[in-house]
Amino acid sequence: MLEMFPILLPYVPMVLGMSVIATGLAIILGLILGVITKNRVPILYHVSLVFISYFRGTPSLVQIFIFYFGLPQLFPQLLFINGFTAVIIALSLRNAAYLSEVFRSSLTAVEKGQLEAALSVGMSKGQALKRIVLPQAIRTAVPPTGNFFIMIIKETSLAFTIGVTDMFAQAKLSAASSYNFFESYVAVALIYWALTALFSFLQSLYERRIDKPYERGVSI
């Protein structure tokens, strides 16, 4: 098992790269969907509901297969989509559907009176959102968003199903040649465990940091 770590660790940057890109896209799209659903924007609201329902109601593996095998078959101009890209697209869209509800509820949790008070003292709506609403909404959204990032790290292991040679695929290849299946898969599990534990720790540090102003306010 110890001999597997030098073989698997070089693939960690690929795992983190897919996770960071997918999470970044999911946050952007999820925020857009959250604003649309919160404000019930005409037409876009119903389109968003269908989008959210579909990506929350179908398995990640099916979505990856659709983007990698299905869409290029229907639209030849999408043949440029490789396995790496298909995984990122599928994971970002799937998690955007979940994050949209996180952002919608976070925005809703901020009392309307605070926005009205900001407007009454001369702030524009954009300024009020930037200075008053969003900082409080972000504080509420950080814990679940961090959890989704950790979930995406683990879901990148599905990339091997469409031929991406990631950490899990390399472990499978090494196990097939050495017949050390238990050792190979335990090594993969330990690396994923270490990554999720590290980011969980960093998330907890960030949560404590953004909570400090509120804790000082309570103590006063």
PDB file of C-alpha atoms in Angstrom:
ATOM      1  CA  MET A   1       0.000   0.000   0.000  1.00  0.00           C
ATOM      2  CA  LEU A   2       2.831   2.420   0.852  1.00  0.00           C
ATOM      3  CA  GLU A   3       4.334   1.802  -2.576  1.00  0.00           C
ATOM      4  CA  MET A   4       1.075   3.039  -4.153  1.00  0.00           C
ATOM      5  CA  PHE A   5       1.293   6.563  -2.726  1.00  0.00           C
ATOM      6  CA  PRO A   6       4.156   7.784  -4.988  1.00  0.00           C
ATOM      7  CA  ILE A   7       2.182   6.455  -7.960  1.00  0.00           C
ATOM      8  CA  LEU A   8      -1.122   8.093  -6.983  1.00  0.00           C
ATOM      9  CA  LEU A   9      -0.035  11.440  -5.515  1.00  0.00           C
ATOM     10  CA  PRO A  10       0.947  12.984  -8.910  1.00  0.00           C
ATOM     11  CA  TYR A  11      -2.749  12.758  -9.863  1.00  0.00           C
ATOM     12  CA  VAL A  12      -3.888  14.886  -6.914  1.00  0.00           C
ATOM     13  CA  PRO A  13      -3.449  18.177  -8.864  1.00  0.00           C
ATOM     14  CA  MET A  14      -5.789  16.826 -11.549  1.00  0.00           C
ATOM     15  CA  VAL A  15      -8.400  15.954  -8.924  1.00  0.00           C
ATOM     16  CA  LEU A  16      -8.111  19.386  -7.308  1.00  0.00           C
ATOM     17  CA  GLY A  17      -8.122  21.116 -10.699  1.00  0.00           C
ATOM     18  CA  MET A  18     -11.387  19.471 -11.736  1.00  0.00           C
ATOM     19  CA  SER A  19     -12.878  20.198  -8.311  1.00  0.00           C
ATOM     20  CA  VAL A  20     -11.920  23.875  -8.217  1.00  0.00           C
ATOM     21  CA  ILE A  21     -13.104  24.600 -11.772  1.00  0.00           C
ATOM     22  CA  ALA A  22     -16.374  22.705 -11.296  1.00  0.00           C
ATOM     23  CA  THR A  23     -17.022  24.415  -7.959  1.00  0.00           C
ATOM     24  CA  GLY A  24     -16.273  27.878  -9.366  1.00  0.00           C
ATOM     25  CA  LEU A  25     -18.682  27.370 -12.269  1.00  0.00           C
ATOM     26  CA  ALA A  26     -21.293  25.866  -9.943  1.00  0.00           C
ATOM     27  CA  ILE A  27     -21.109  28.884  -7.613  1.00  0.00           C
ATOM     28  CA  ILE A  28     -21.528  31.380 -10.472  1.00  0.00           C
ATOM     29  CA  LEU A  29     -24.413  29.532 -12.098  1.00  0.00           C
ATOM     30  CA  GLY A  30     -25.971  28.644  -8.735  1.00  0.00           C
ATOM     31  CA  LEU A  31     -25.950  32.295  -7.682  1.00  0.00           C
ATOM     32  CA  ILE A  32     -27.635  33.312 -10.948  1.00  0.00           C
ATOM     33  CA  LEU A  33     -30.283  30.602 -10.513  1.00  0.00           C
ATOM     34  CA  GLY A  34     -30.745  31.555  -6.862  1.00  0.00           C
ATOM     35  CA  VAL A  35     -31.410  35.198  -7.758  1.00  0.00           C
ATOM     36  CA  ILE A  36     -33.817  34.139 -10.522  1.00  0.00           C
ATOM     37  CA  THR A  37     -35.810  31.810  -8.273  1.00  0.00           C
ATOM     38  CA  LYS A  38     -35.854  34.258  -5.353  1.00  0.00           C
ATOM     39  CA  ASN A  39     -37.178  37.110  -7.494  1.00  0.00           C
ATOM     40  CA  ARG A  40     -39.376  34.833  -9.647  1.00  0.00           C
ATOM     41  CA  VAL A  41     -38.112  36.394 -12.873  1.00  0.00           C
ATOM     42  CA  PRO A  42     -40.762  35.812 -15.585  1.00  0.00           C
ATOM     43  CA  ILE A  43     -40.055  32.922 -17.974  1.00  0.00           C
ATOM     44  CA  LEU A  44     -36.577  32.363 -16.539  1.00  0.00           C
ATOM     45  CA  TYR A  45     -38.121  31.261 -13.236  1.00  0.00           C
ATOM     46  CA  HIS A  46     -39.909  28.265 -14.799  1.00  0.00           C
ATOM     47  CA  VAL A  47     -36.881  27.381 -16.951  1.00  0.00           C
ATOM     48  CA  SER A  48     -34.738  27.434 -13.800  1.00  0.00           C
ATOM     49  CA  LEU A  49     -37.145  25.150 -11.965  1.00  0.00           C
ATOM     50  CA  VAL A  50     -36.964  22.575 -14.776  1.00  0.00           C
ATOM     51  CA  PHE A  51     -33.158  22.824 -14.844  1.00  0.00           C
ATOM     52  CA  ILE A  52     -32.908  22.400 -11.061  1.00  0.00           C
ATOM     53  CA  SER A  53     -35.365  19.503 -11.011  1.00  0.00           C
ATOM     54  CA  TYR A  54     -33.536  17.634 -13.792  1.00  0.00           C
ATOM     55  CA  PHE A  55     -30.021  17.928 -12.409  1.00  0.00           C
ATOM     56  CA  ARG A  56     -31.129  17.153  -8.862  1.00  0.00           C
ATOM     57  CA  GLY A  57     -33.196  14.180 -10.004  1.00  0.00           C
ATOM     58  CA  THR A  58     -30.709  12.284 -12.175  1.00  0.00           C
ATOM     59  CA  PRO A  59     -27.471  10.490 -11.163  1.00  0.00           C
ATOM     60  CA  SER A  60     -24.089  12.140 -11.673  1.00  0.00           C
ATOM     61  CA  LEU A  61     -22.826   9.204 -13.736  1.00  0.00           C
ATOM     62  CA  VAL A  62     -25.751   9.449 -16.175  1.00  0.00           C
ATOM     63  CA  GLN A  63     -25.133  13.170 -16.613  1.00  0.00           C
ATOM     64  CA  ILE A  64     -21.433  12.591 -17.307  1.00  0.00           C
ATOM     65  CA  PHE A  65     -22.281   9.962 -19.917  1.00  0.00           C
ATOM     66  CA  ILE A  66     -24.787  12.281 -21.594  1.00  0.00           C
ATOM     67  CA  PHE A  67     -22.240  15.093 -21.930  1.00  0.00           C
ATOM     68  CA  TYR A  68     -19.446  12.796 -23.096  1.00  0.00           C
ATOM     69  CA  PHE A  69     -21.252  10.271 -25.299  1.00  0.00           C
ATOM     70  CA  GLY A  70     -24.691  11.746 -25.999  1.00  0.00           C
ATOM     71  CA  LEU A  71     -24.381  15.421 -26.909  1.00  0.00           C
ATOM     72  CA  PRO A  72     -21.467  15.043 -29.396  1.00  0.00           C
ATOM     73  CA  GLN A  73     -23.547  12.420 -31.172  1.00  0.00           C
ATOM     74  CA  LEU A  74     -26.446  14.850 -31.597  1.00  0.00           C
ATOM     75  CA  PHE A  75     -24.317  17.944 -32.179  1.00  0.00           C
ATOM     76  CA  PRO A  76     -21.053  17.173 -34.043  1.00  0.00           C
ATOM     77  CA  GLN A  77     -19.720  20.645 -33.194  1.00  0.00           C
ATOM     78  CA  LEU A  78     -19.415  19.424 -29.594  1.00  0.00           C
ATOM     79  CA  LEU A  79     -16.889  16.734 -30.487  1.00  0.00           C
ATOM     80  CA  PHE A  80     -14.226  18.887 -28.809  1.00  0.00           C
ATOM     81  CA  ILE A  81     -15.636  17.799 -25.420  1.00  0.00           C
ATOM     82  CA  ASN A  82     -13.151  15.357 -23.923  1.00  0.00           C
ATOM     83  CA  GLY A  83     -13.523  13.338 -20.745  1.00  0.00           C
ATOM     84  CA  PHE A  84     -11.944  16.012 -18.550  1.00  0.00           C
ATOM     85  CA  THR A  85     -14.303  18.693 -19.884  1.00  0.00           C
ATOM     86  CA  ALA A  86     -17.378  16.459 -19.693  1.00  0.00           C
ATOM     87  CA  VAL A  87     -16.765  15.727 -16.016  1.00  0.00           C
ATOM     88  CA  ILE A  88     -16.348  19.418 -15.192  1.00  0.00           C
ATOM     89  CA  ILE A  89     -19.504  20.403 -17.086  1.00  0.00           C
ATOM     90  CA  ALA A  90     -21.610  17.665 -15.528  1.00  0.00           C
ATOM     91  CA  LEU A  91     -20.425  18.272 -11.961  1.00  0.00           C
ATOM     92  CA  SER A  92     -20.720  22.053 -12.246  1.00  0.00           C
ATOM     93  CA  LEU A  93     -24.284  21.938 -13.594  1.00  0.00           C
ATOM     94  CA  ARG A  94     -25.378  19.297 -11.099  1.00  0.00           C
ATOM     95  CA  ASN A  95     -24.007  21.156  -8.098  1.00  0.00           C
ATOM     96  CA  ALA A  96     -25.263  24.507  -9.401  1.00  0.00           C
ATOM     97  CA  ALA A  97     -28.771  23.062  -9.123  1.00  0.00           C
ATOM     98  CA  TYR A  98     -28.182  22.328  -5.441  1.00  0.00           C
ATOM     99  CA  LEU A  99     -26.294  25.537  -4.702  1.00  0.00           C
ATOM    100  CA  SER A 100     -29.101  27.609  -6.217  1.00  0.00           C
ATOM    101  CA  GLU A 101     -31.296  26.586  -3.305  1.00  0.00           C
ATOM    102  CA  VAL A 102     -28.483  27.358  -0.861  1.00  0.00           C
ATOM    103  CA  PHE A 103     -28.037  30.864  -2.272  1.00  0.00           C
ATOM    104  CA  ARG A 104     -31.775  31.494  -2.536  1.00  0.00           C
ATOM    105  CA  SER A 105     -32.322  30.584   1.107  1.00  0.00           C
ATOM    106  CA  SER A 106     -29.248  32.602   2.167  1.00  0.00           C
ATOM    107  CA  LEU A 107     -30.551  35.703   0.410  1.00  0.00           C
ATOM    108  CA  THR A 108     -34.014  35.149   1.845  1.00  0.00           C
ATOM    109  CA  ALA A 109     -32.565  34.831   5.356  1.00  0.00           C
ATOM    110  CA  VAL A 110     -31.453  38.493   5.262  1.00  0.00           C
ATOM    111  CA  GLU A 111     -34.331  40.603   6.533  1.00  0.00           C
ATOM    112  CA  LYS A 112     -35.969  42.834   3.929  1.00  0.00           C
ATOM    113  CA  GLY A 113     -35.913  45.692   6.390  1.00  0.00           C
ATOM    114  CA  GLN A 114     -32.132  45.937   6.089  1.00  0.00           C
ATOM    115  CA  LEU A 115     -32.357  46.504   2.344  1.00  0.00           C
ATOM    116  CA  GLU A 116     -35.120  49.048   2.816  1.00  0.00           C
ATOM    117  CA  ALA A 117     -33.088  50.862   5.495  1.00  0.00           C
ATOM    118  CA  ALA A 118     -30.053  51.008   3.200  1.00  0.00           C
ATOM    119  CA  LEU A 119     -32.168  52.453   0.387  1.00  0.00           C
ATOM    120  CA  SER A 120     -33.693  54.999   2.745  1.00  0.00           C
ATOM    121  CA  VAL A 121     -30.277  56.491   3.582  1.00  0.00           C
ATOM    122  CA  GLY A 122     -29.396  57.046  -0.057  1.00  0.00           C
ATOM    123  CA  MET A 123     -27.709  53.814  -1.116  1.00  0.00           C
ATOM    124  CA  SER A 124     -28.468  52.417  -4.536  1.00  0.00           C
ATOM    125  CA  LYS A 125     -29.821  48.888  -4.710  1.00  0.00           C
ATOM    126  CA  GLY A 126     -26.467  47.644  -5.997  1.00  0.00           C
ATOM    127  CA  GLN A 127     -24.618  49.257  -3.110  1.00  0.00           C
ATOM    128  CA  ALA A 128     -27.080  47.849  -0.603  1.00  0.00           C
ATOM    129  CA  LEU A 129     -26.687  44.359  -2.004  1.00  0.00           C
ATOM    130  CA  LYS A 130     -22.884  44.619  -2.050  1.00  0.00           C
ATOM    131  CA  ARG A 131     -22.421  46.159   1.405  1.00  0.00           C
ATOM    132  CA  ILE A 132     -25.395  44.912   3.416  1.00  0.00           C
ATOM    133  CA  VAL A 133     -27.131  41.872   1.940  1.00  0.00           C
ATOM    134  CA  LEU A 134     -24.373  39.824   0.290  1.00  0.00           C
ATOM    135  CA  PRO A 135     -21.922  39.816   3.257  1.00  0.00           C
ATOM    136  CA  GLN A 136     -24.629  38.370   5.483  1.00  0.00           C
ATOM    137  CA  ALA A 137     -25.821  35.933   2.813  1.00  0.00           C
ATOM    138  CA  ILE A 138     -22.246  34.730   2.202  1.00  0.00           C
ATOM    139  CA  ARG A 139     -21.824  34.010   5.901  1.00  0.00           C
ATOM    140  CA  THR A 140     -24.881  31.750   5.759  1.00  0.00           C
ATOM    141  CA  ALA A 141     -23.876  30.116   2.453  1.00  0.00           C
ATOM    142  CA  VAL A 142     -20.234  29.306   3.257  1.00  0.00           C
ATOM    143  CA  PRO A 143     -20.783  26.063   5.260  1.00  0.00           C
ATOM    144  CA  PRO A 144     -23.006  24.293   2.686  1.00  0.00           C
ATOM    145  CA  THR A 145     -20.893  25.595  -0.217  1.00  0.00           C
ATOM    146  CA  GLY A 146     -17.772  24.159   1.394  1.00  0.00           C
ATOM    147  CA  ASN A 147     -19.563  20.853   1.839  1.00  0.00           C
ATOM    148  CA  PHE A 148     -20.442  20.773  -1.848  1.00  0.00           C
ATOM    149  CA  PHE A 149     -16.798  21.401  -2.742  1.00  0.00           C
ATOM    150  CA  ILE A 150     -15.836  18.375  -0.675  1.00  0.00           C
ATOM    151  CA  MET A 151     -18.551  16.328  -2.403  1.00  0.00           C
ATOM    152  CA  ILE A 152     -17.218  17.397  -5.812  1.00  0.00           C
ATOM    153  CA  ILE A 153     -13.709  16.256  -4.845  1.00  0.00           C
ATOM    154  CA  LYS A 154     -15.098  12.779  -4.224  1.00  0.00           C
ATOM    155  CA  GLU A 155     -17.318  12.798  -7.320  1.00  0.00           C
ATOM    156  CA  THR A 156     -14.320  13.402  -9.588  1.00  0.00           C
ATOM    157  CA  SER A 157     -13.530   9.718  -9.079  1.00  0.00           C
ATOM    158  CA  LEU A 158     -16.303   9.042 -11.625  1.00  0.00           C
ATOM    159  CA  ALA A 159     -14.034  10.428 -14.351  1.00  0.00           C
ATOM    160  CA  PHE A 160     -12.422   7.021 -14.830  1.00  0.00           C
ATOM    161  CA  THR A 161     -15.720   5.699 -16.269  1.00  0.00           C
ATOM    162  CA  ILE A 162     -15.184   7.741 -19.452  1.00  0.00           C
ATOM    163  CA  GLY A 163     -11.471   7.046 -19.832  1.00  0.00           C
ATOM    164  CA  VAL A 164      -9.921   9.892 -17.843  1.00  0.00           C
ATOM    165  CA  THR A 165      -6.748   8.629 -16.196  1.00  0.00           C
ATOM    166  CA  ASP A 166      -7.212  10.164 -12.782  1.00  0.00           C
ATOM    167  CA  MET A 167      -6.138   8.921  -9.379  1.00  0.00           C
ATOM    168  CA  PHE A 168      -8.804   6.236  -9.142  1.00  0.00           C
ATOM    169  CA  ALA A 169      -8.155   5.027 -12.700  1.00  0.00           C
ATOM    170  CA  GLN A 170      -4.440   4.740 -11.970  1.00  0.00           C
ATOM    171  CA  ALA A 171      -5.179   2.754  -8.816  1.00  0.00           C
ATOM    172  CA  LYS A 172      -7.368   0.405 -10.834  1.00  0.00           C
ATOM    173  CA  LEU A 173      -4.653  -0.074 -13.465  1.00  0.00           C
ATOM    174  CA  SER A 174      -1.997  -0.722 -10.821  1.00  0.00           C
ATOM    175  CA  ALA A 175      -4.261  -3.180  -9.014  1.00  0.00           C
ATOM    176  CA  ALA A 176      -4.991  -5.047 -12.242  1.00  0.00           C
ATOM    177  CA  SER A 177      -1.282  -5.546 -12.920  1.00  0.00           C
ATOM    178  CA  SER A 178      -0.199  -6.403  -9.366  1.00  0.00           C
ATOM    179  CA  TYR A 179      -3.435  -8.006  -8.061  1.00  0.00           C
ATOM    180  CA  ASN A 180      -3.085  -5.854  -4.929  1.00  0.00           C
ATOM    181  CA  PHE A 181      -6.661  -4.629  -5.145  1.00  0.00           C
ATOM    182  CA  PHE A 182      -7.176  -4.042  -1.430  1.00  0.00           C
ATOM    183  CA  GLU A 183      -3.933  -2.102  -1.000  1.00  0.00           C
ATOM    184  CA  SER A 184      -4.545   0.042  -4.092  1.00  0.00           C
ATOM    185  CA  TYR A 185      -8.092   1.031  -3.186  1.00  0.00           C
ATOM    186  CA  VAL A 186      -7.249   1.670   0.460  1.00  0.00           C
ATOM    187  CA  ALA A 187      -4.450   3.993  -0.680  1.00  0.00           C
ATOM    188  CA  VAL A 188      -6.931   5.903  -2.852  1.00  0.00           C
ATOM    189  CA  ALA A 189      -9.389   6.090   0.032  1.00  0.00           C
ATOM    190  CA  LEU A 190      -6.738   7.457   2.385  1.00  0.00           C
ATOM    191  CA  ILE A 191      -5.716  10.176  -0.079  1.00  0.00           C
ATOM    192  CA  TYR A 192      -9.333  11.269  -0.618  1.00  0.00           C
ATOM    193  CA  TRP A 193      -9.851  11.165   3.146  1.00  0.00           C
ATOM    194  CA  ALA A 194      -6.783  13.357   3.706  1.00  0.00           C
ATOM    195  CA  LEU A 195      -7.974  15.877   1.079  1.00  0.00           C
ATOM    196  CA  THR A 196     -11.475  16.135   2.522  1.00  0.00           C
ATOM    197  CA  ALA A 197     -10.122  16.411   6.078  1.00  0.00           C
ATOM    198  CA  LEU A 198      -7.748  19.205   5.018  1.00  0.00           C
ATOM    199  CA  PHE A 199     -10.440  21.251   3.290  1.00  0.00           C
ATOM    200  CA  SER A 200     -12.889  20.639   6.131  1.00  0.00           C
ATOM    201  CA  PHE A 201     -10.286  22.086   8.510  1.00  0.00           C
ATOM    202  CA  LEU A 202      -9.668  25.110   6.256  1.00  0.00           C
ATOM    203  CA  GLN A 203     -13.405  25.642   5.954  1.00  0.00           C
ATOM    204  CA  SER A 204     -13.825  25.643   9.725  1.00  0.00           C
ATOM    205  CA  LEU A 205     -11.029  28.244  10.041  1.00  0.00           C
ATOM    206  CA  TYR A 206     -12.720  30.493   7.477  1.00  0.00           C
ATOM    207  CA  GLU A 207     -16.092  30.106   9.171  1.00  0.00           C
ATOM    208  CA  ARG A 208     -14.608  31.173  12.504  1.00  0.00           C
ATOM    209  CA  ARG A 209     -12.971  34.155  10.816  1.00  0.00           C
ATOM    210  CA  ILE A 210     -16.183  35.494   9.260  1.00  0.00           C
ATOM    211  CA  ASP A 211     -18.076  34.850  12.500  1.00  0.00           C
ATOM    212  CA  LYS A 212     -15.702  36.967  14.619  1.00  0.00           C
ATOM    213  CA  PRO A 213     -17.400  40.344  13.963  1.00  0.00           C
ATOM    214  CA  TYR A 214     -20.748  38.872  14.992  1.00  0.00           C
ATOM    215  CA  GLU A 215     -19.247  37.291  18.122  1.00  0.00           C
ATOM    216  CA  ARG A 216     -17.746  40.650  19.147  1.00  0.00           C
ATOM    217  CA  GLY A 217     -21.111  42.252  18.591  1.00  0.00           C
ATOM    218  CA  VAL A 218     -22.787  39.729  20.874  1.00  0.00           C
ATOM    219  CA  SER A 219     -20.179  40.145  23.634  1.00  0.00           C
ATOM    220  CA  ILE A 220     -20.640  43.905  23.604  1.00  0.00           C
TER     221      ILE A 220
END
